[in-house]
mmCIF file with all atom_site columns, C-alpha atoms in Angstrom:
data_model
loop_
_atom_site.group_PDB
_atom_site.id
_atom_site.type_symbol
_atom_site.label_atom_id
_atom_site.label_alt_id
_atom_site.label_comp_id
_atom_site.label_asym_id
_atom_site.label_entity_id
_atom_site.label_seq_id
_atom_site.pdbx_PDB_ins_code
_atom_site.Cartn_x
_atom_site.Cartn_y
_atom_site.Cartn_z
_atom_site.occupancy
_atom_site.B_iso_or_equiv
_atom_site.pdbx_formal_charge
_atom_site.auth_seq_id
_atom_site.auth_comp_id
_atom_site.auth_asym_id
_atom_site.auth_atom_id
_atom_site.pdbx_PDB_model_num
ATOM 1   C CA . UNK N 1 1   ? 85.267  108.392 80.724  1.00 41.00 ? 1   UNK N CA 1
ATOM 2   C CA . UNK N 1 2   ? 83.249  111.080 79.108  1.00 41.00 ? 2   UNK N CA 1
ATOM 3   C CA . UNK N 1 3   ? 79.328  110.683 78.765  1.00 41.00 ? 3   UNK N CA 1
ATOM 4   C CA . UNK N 1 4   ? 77.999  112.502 75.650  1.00 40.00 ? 4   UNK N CA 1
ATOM 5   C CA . UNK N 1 5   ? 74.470  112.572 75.528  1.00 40.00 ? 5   UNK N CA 1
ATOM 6   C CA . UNK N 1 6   ? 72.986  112.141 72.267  1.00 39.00 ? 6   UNK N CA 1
ATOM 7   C CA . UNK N 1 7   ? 70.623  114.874 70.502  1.00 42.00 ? 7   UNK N CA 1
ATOM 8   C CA . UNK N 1 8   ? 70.182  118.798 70.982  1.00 42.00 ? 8   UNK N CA 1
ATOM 9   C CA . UNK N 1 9   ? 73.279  119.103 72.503  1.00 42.00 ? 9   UNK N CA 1
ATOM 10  C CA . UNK N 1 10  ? 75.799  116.820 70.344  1.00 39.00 ? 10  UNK N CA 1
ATOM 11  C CA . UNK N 1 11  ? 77.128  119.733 68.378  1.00 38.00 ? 11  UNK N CA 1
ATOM 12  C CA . UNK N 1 12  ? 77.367  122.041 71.622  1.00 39.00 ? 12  UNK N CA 1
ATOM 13  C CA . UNK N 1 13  ? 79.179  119.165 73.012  1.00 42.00 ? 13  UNK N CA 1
ATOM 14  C CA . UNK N 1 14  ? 81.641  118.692 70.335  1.00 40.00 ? 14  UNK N CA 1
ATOM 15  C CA . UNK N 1 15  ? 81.926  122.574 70.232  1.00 38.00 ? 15  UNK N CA 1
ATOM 16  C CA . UNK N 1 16  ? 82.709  122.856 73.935  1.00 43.00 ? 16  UNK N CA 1
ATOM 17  C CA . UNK N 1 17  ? 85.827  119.864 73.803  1.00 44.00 ? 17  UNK N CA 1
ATOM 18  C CA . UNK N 1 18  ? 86.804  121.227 70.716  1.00 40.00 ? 18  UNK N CA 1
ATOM 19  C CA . UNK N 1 19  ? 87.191  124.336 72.896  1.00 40.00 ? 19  UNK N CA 1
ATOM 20  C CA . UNK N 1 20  ? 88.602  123.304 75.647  1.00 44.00 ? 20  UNK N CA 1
ATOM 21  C CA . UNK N 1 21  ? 91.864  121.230 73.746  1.00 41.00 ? 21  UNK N CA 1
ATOM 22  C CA . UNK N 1 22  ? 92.525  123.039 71.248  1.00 37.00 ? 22  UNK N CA 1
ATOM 23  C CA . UNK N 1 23  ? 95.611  122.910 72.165  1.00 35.00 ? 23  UNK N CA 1
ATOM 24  C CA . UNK N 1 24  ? 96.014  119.658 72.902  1.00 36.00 ? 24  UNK N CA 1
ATOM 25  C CA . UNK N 1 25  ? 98.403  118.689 70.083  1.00 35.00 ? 25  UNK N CA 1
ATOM 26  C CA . UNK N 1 26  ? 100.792 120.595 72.667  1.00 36.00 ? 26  UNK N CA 1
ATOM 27  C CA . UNK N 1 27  ? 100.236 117.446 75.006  1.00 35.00 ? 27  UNK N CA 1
ATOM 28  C CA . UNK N 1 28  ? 102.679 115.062 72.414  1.00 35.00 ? 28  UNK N CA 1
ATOM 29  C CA . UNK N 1 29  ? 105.753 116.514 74.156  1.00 37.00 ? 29  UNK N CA 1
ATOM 30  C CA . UNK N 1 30  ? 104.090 114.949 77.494  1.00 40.00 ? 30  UNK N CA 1
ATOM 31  C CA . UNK N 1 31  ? 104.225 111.814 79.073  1.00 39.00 ? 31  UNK N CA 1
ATOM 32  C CA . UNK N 1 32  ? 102.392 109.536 81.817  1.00 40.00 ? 32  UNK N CA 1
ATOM 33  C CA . UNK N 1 33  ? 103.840 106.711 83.259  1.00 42.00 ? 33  UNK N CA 1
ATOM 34  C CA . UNK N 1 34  ? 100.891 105.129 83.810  1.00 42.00 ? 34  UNK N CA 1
ATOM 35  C CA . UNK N 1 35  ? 100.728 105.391 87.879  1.00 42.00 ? 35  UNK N CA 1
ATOM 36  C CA . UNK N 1 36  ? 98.228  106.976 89.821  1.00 42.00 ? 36  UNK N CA 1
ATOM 37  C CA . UNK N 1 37  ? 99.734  106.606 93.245  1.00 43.00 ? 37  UNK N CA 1
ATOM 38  C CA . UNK N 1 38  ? 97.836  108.387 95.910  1.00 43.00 ? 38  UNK N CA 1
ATOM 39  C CA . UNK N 1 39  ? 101.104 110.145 97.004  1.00 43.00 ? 39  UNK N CA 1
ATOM 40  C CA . UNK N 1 40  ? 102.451 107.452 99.348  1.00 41.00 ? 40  UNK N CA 1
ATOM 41  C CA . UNK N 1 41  ? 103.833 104.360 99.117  1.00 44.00 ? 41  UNK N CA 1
ATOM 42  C CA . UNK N 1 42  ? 101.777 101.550 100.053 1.00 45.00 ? 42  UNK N CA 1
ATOM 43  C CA . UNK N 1 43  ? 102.904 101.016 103.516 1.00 48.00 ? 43  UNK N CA 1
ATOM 44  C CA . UNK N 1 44  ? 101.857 104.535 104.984 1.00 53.00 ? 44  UNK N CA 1
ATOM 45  C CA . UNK N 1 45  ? 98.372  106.054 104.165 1.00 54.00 ? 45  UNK N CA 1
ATOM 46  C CA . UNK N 1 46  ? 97.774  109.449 103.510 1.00 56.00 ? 46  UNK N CA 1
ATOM 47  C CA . UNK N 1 47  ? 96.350  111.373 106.472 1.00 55.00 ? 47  UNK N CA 1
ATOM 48  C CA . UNK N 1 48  ? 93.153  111.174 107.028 1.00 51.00 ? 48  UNK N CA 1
ATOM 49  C CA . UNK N 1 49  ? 92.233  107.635 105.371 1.00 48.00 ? 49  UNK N CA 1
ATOM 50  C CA . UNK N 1 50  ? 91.883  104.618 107.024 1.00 48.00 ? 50  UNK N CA 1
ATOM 51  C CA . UNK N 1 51  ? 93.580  101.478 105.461 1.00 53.00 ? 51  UNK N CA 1
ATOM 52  C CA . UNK N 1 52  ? 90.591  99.410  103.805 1.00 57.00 ? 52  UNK N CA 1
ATOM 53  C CA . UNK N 1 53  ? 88.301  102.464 103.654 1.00 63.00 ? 53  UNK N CA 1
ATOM 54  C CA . UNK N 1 54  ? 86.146  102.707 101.421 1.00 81.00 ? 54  UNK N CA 1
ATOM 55  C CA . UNK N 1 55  ? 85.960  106.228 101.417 1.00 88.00 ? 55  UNK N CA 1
ATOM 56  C CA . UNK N 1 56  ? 88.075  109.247 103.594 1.00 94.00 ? 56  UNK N CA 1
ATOM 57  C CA . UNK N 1 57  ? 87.508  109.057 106.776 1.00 91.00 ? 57  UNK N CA 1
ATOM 58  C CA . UNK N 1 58  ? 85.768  112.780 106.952 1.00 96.00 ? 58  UNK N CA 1
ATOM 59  C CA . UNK N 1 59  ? 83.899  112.305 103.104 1.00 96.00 ? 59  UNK N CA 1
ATOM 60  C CA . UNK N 1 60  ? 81.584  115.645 103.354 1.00 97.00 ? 60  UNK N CA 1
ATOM 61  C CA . UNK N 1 61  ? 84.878  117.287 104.043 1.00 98.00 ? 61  UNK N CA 1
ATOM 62  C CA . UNK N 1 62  ? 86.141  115.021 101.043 1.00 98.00 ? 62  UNK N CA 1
ATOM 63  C CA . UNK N 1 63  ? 83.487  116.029 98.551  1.00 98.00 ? 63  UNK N CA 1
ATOM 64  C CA . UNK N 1 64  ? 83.941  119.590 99.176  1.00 98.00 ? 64  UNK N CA 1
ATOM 65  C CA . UNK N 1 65  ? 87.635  119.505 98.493  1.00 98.00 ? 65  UNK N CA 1
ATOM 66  C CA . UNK N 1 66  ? 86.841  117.905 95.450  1.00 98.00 ? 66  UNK N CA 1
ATOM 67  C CA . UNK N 1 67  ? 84.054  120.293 94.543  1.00 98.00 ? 67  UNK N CA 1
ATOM 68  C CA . UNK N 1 68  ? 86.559  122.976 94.853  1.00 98.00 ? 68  UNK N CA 1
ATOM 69  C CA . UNK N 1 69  ? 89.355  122.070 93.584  1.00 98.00 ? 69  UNK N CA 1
ATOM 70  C CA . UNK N 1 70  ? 87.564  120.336 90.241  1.00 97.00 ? 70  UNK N CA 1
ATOM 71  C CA . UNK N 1 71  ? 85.475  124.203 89.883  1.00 97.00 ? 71  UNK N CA 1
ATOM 72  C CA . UNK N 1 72  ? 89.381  125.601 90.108  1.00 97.00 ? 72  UNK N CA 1
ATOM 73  C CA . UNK N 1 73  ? 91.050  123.424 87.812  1.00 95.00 ? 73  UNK N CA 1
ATOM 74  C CA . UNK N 1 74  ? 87.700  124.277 84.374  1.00 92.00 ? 74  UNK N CA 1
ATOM 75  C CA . UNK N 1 75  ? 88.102  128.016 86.063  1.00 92.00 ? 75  UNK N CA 1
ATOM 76  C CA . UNK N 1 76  ? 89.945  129.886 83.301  1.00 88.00 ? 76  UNK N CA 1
ATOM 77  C CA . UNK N 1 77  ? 90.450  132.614 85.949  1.00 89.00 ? 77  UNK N CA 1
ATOM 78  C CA . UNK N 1 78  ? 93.201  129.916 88.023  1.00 91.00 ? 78  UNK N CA 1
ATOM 79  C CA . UNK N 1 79  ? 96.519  130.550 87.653  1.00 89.00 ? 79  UNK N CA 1
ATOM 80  C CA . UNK N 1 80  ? 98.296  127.769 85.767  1.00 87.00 ? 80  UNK N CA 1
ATOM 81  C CA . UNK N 1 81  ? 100.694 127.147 88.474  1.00 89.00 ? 81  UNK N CA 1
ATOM 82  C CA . UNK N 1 82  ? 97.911  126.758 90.862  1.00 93.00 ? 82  UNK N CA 1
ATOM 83  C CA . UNK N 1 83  ? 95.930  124.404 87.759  1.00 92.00 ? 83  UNK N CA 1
ATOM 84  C CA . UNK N 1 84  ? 99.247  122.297 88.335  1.00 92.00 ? 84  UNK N CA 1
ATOM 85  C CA . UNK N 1 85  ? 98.788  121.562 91.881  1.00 96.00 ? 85  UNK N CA 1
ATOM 86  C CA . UNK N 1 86  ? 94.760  120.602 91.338  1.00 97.00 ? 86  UNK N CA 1
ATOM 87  C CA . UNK N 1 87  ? 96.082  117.968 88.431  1.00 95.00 ? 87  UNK N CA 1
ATOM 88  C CA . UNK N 1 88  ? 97.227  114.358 89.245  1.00 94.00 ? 88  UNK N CA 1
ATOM 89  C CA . UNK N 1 89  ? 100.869 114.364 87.740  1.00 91.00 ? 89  UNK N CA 1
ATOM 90  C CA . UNK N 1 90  ? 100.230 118.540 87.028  1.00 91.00 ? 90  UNK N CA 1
ATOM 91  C CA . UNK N 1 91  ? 104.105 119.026 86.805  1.00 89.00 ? 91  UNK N CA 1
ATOM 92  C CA . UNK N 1 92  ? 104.463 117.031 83.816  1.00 87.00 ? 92  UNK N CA 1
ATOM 93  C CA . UNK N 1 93  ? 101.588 118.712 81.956  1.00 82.00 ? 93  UNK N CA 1
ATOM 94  C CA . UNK N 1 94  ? 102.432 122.238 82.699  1.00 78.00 ? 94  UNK N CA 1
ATOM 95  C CA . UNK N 1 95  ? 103.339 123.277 79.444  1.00 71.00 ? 95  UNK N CA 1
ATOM 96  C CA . UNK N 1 96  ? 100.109 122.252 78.137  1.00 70.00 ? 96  UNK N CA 1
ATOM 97  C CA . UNK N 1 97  ? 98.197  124.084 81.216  1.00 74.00 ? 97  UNK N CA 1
ATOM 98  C CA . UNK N 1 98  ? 100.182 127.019 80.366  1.00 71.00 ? 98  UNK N CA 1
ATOM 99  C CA . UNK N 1 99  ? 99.249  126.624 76.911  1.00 66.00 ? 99  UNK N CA 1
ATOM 100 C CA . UNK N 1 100 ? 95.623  126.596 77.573  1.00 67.00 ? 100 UNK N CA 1
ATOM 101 C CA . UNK N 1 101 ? 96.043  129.955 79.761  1.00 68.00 ? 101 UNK N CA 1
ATOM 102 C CA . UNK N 1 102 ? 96.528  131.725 76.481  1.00 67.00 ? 102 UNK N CA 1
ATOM 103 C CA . UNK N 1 103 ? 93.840  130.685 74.407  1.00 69.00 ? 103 UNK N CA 1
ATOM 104 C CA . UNK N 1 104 ? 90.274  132.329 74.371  1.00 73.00 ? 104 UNK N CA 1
ATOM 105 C CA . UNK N 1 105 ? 88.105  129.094 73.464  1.00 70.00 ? 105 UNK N CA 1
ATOM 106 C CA . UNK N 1 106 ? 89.338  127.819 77.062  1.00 73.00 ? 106 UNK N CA 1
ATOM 107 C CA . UNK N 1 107 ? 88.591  131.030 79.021  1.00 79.00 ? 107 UNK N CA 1
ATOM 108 C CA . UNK N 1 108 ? 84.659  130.429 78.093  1.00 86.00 ? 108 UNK N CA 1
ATOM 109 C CA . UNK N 1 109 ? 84.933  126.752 79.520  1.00 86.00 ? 109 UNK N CA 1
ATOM 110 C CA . UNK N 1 110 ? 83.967  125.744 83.063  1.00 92.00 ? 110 UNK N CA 1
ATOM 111 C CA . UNK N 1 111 ? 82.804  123.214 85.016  1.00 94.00 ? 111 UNK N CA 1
ATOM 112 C CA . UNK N 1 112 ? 80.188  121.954 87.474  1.00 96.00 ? 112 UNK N CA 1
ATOM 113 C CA . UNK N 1 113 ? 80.601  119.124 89.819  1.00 98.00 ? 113 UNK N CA 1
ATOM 114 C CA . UNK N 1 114 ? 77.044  117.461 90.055  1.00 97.00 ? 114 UNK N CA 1
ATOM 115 C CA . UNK N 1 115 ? 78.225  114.138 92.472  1.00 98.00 ? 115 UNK N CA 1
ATOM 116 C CA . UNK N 1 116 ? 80.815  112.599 94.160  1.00 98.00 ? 116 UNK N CA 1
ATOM 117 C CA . UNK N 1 117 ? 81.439  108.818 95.202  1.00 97.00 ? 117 UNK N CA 1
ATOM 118 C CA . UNK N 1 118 ? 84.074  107.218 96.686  1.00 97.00 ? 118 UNK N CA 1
ATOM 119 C CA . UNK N 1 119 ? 85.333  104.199 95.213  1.00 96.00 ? 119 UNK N CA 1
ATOM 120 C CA . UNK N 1 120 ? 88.000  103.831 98.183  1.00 96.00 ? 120 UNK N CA 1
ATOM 121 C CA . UNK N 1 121 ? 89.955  106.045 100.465 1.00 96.00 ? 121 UNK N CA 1
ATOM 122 C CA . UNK N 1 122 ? 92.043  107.637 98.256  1.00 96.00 ? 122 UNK N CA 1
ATOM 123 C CA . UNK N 1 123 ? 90.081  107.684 94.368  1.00 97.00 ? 123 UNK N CA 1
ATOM 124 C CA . UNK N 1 124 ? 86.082  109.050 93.893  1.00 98.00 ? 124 UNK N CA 1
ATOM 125 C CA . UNK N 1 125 ? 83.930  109.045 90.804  1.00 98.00 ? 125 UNK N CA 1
ATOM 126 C CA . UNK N 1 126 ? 83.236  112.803 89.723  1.00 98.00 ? 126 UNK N CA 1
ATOM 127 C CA . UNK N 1 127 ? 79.721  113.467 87.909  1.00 98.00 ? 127 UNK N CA 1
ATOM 128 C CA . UNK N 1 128 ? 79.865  117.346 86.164  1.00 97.00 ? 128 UNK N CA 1
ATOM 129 C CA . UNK N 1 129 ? 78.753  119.374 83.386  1.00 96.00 ? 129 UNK N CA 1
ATOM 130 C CA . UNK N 1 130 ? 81.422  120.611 81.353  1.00 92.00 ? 130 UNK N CA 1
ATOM 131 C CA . UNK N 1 131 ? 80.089  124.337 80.242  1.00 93.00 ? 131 UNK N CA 1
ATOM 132 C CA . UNK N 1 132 ? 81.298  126.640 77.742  1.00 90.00 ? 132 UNK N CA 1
ATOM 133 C CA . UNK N 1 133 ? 79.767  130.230 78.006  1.00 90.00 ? 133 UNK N CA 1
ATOM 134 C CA . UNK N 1 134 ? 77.587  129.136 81.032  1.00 90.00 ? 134 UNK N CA 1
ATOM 135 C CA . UNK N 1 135 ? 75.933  126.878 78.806  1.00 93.00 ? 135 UNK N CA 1
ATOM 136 C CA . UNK N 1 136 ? 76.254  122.530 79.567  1.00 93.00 ? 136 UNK N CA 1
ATOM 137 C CA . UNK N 1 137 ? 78.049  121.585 76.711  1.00 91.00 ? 137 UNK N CA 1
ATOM 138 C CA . UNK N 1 138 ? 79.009  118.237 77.802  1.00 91.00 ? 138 UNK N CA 1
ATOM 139 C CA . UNK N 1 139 ? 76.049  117.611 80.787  1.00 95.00 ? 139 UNK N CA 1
ATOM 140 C CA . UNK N 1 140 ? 76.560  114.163 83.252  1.00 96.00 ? 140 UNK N CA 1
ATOM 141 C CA . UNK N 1 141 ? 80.302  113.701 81.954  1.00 95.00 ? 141 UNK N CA 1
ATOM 142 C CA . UNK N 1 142 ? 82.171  111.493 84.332  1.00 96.00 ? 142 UNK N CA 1
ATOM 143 C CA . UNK N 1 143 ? 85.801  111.817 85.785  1.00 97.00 ? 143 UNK N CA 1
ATOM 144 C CA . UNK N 1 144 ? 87.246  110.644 88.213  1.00 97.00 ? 144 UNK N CA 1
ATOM 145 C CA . UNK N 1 145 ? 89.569  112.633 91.172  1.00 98.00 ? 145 UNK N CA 1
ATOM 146 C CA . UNK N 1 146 ? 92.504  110.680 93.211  1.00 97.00 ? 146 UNK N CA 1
ATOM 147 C CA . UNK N 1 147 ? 94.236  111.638 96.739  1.00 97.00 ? 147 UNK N CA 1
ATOM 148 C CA . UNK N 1 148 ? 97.477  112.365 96.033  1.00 96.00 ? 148 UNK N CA 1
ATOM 149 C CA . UNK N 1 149 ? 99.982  114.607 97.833  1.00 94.00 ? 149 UNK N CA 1
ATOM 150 C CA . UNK N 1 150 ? 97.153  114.617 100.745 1.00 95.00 ? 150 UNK N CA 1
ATOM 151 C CA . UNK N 1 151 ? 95.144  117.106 97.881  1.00 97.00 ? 151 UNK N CA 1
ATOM 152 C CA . UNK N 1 152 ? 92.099  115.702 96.101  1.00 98.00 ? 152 UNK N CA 1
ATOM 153 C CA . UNK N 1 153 ? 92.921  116.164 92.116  1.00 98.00 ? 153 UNK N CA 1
ATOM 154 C CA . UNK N 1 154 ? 91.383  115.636 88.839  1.00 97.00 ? 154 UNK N CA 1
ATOM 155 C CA . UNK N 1 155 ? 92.469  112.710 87.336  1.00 95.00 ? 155 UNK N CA 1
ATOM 156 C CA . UNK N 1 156 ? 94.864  111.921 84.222  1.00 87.00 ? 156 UNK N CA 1
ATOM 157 C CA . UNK N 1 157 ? 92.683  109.808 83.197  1.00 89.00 ? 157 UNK N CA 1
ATOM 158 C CA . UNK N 1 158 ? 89.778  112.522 83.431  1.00 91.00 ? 158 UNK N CA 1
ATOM 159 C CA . UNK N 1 159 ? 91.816  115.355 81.510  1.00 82.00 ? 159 UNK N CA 1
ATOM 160 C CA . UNK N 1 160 ? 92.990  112.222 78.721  1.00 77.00 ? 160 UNK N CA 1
ATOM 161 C CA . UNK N 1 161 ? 89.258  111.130 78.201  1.00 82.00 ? 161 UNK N CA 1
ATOM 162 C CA . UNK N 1 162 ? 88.792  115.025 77.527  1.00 78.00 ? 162 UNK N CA 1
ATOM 163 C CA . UNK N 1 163 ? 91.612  114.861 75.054  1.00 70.00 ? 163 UNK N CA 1
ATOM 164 C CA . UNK N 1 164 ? 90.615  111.615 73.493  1.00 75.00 ? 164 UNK N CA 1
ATOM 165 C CA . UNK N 1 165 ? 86.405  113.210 72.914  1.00 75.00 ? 165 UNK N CA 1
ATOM 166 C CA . UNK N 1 166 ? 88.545  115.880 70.600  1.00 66.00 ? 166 UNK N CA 1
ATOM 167 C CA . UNK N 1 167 ? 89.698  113.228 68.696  1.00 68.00 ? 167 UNK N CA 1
ATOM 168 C CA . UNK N 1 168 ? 93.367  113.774 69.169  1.00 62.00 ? 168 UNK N CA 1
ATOM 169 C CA . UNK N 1 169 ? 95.856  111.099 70.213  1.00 61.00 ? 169 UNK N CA 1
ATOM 170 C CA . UNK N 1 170 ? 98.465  111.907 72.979  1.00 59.00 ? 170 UNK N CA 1
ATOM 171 C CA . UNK N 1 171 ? 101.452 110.115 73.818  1.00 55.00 ? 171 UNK N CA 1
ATOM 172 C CA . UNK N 1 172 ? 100.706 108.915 77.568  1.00 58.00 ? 172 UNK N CA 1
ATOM 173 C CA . UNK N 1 173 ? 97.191  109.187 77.636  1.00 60.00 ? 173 UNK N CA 1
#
């Protein structure tokens, strides 16, 4: 879920998500099947988590992962194959990753991970500021990131609530 805060920055916001998916019409040739598996089945955990956790069983290491690879992902500068690996489910959006490699609204859009909590082993609440120019265009916006393929990611979920603030509805988000 996205937070938009109300006020000064209302048109900044819908500026910066404008920004950000403008090409998101490119997403209709995408699909999600709905899962959000943390990369194993159920009967063998990832390494590193501890069945009934409620968070990894090294969380500052964790939350810096996160922190990283969520400033990666919003980096314009990141290669879209490496945007790919940093996405739950990247493979099947990499046309629209590659798409927004081209465009210059998304090379002024970043992001800055504020907090991080665990909500189990393997799935933590993300608070950032979505910027555009340096600027917090979208400030406290919340996503979530997920363990999967032992690499903390940003969520579908997170990139579809992005998608959904532009007003634009995708097949499988």
């Amino acid at each position: 879920m996205v937070v938009v805060r109300r006020g000064g920055h209302s048109r900044l916001a819908a500026l910066g998500a404008v920004a950000v998916l403008a090409l998101a019409p490119a997403l209709a040739g995408c699909s999600d099947d709905g899962s959000s598996s943390g990369g194993t089945d159920a009967s063998t955990p990832p390494p590193g988590v501890t069945v009934g956790s409620p968070e990894p069983d090294d969380p500052v290491a964790a939350k810096a992962e996160i922190t990283r690879n969520w400033t990666a992902f919003f980096d314009p500068k990141t290669p879209t194959a490496q945007k790919v690996k940093l996405l739950e489910n990247g493979e099947q959006m990499q046309p629209v990753l590659a798409a927004f490699a081209g465009d210059k609204n998304a090379a002024l859009t970043a992001a800055k991970v504020t907090g991080v909590e665990f909500t189990s082993a393997t799935d933590a609440n993300v608070t950032y500021d979505l910027l555009v120019g340096g600027a917090p265009a979208l400030p406290g916006s919340q996503g979530t990131s997920i363990l999967q393929n032992d690499t903390w990611k940003v969520s579908m979920k997170t990139l579809c609530g992005l998608v959904e603030l532009s007003g634009v509805t995708v097949p499988g988000c």
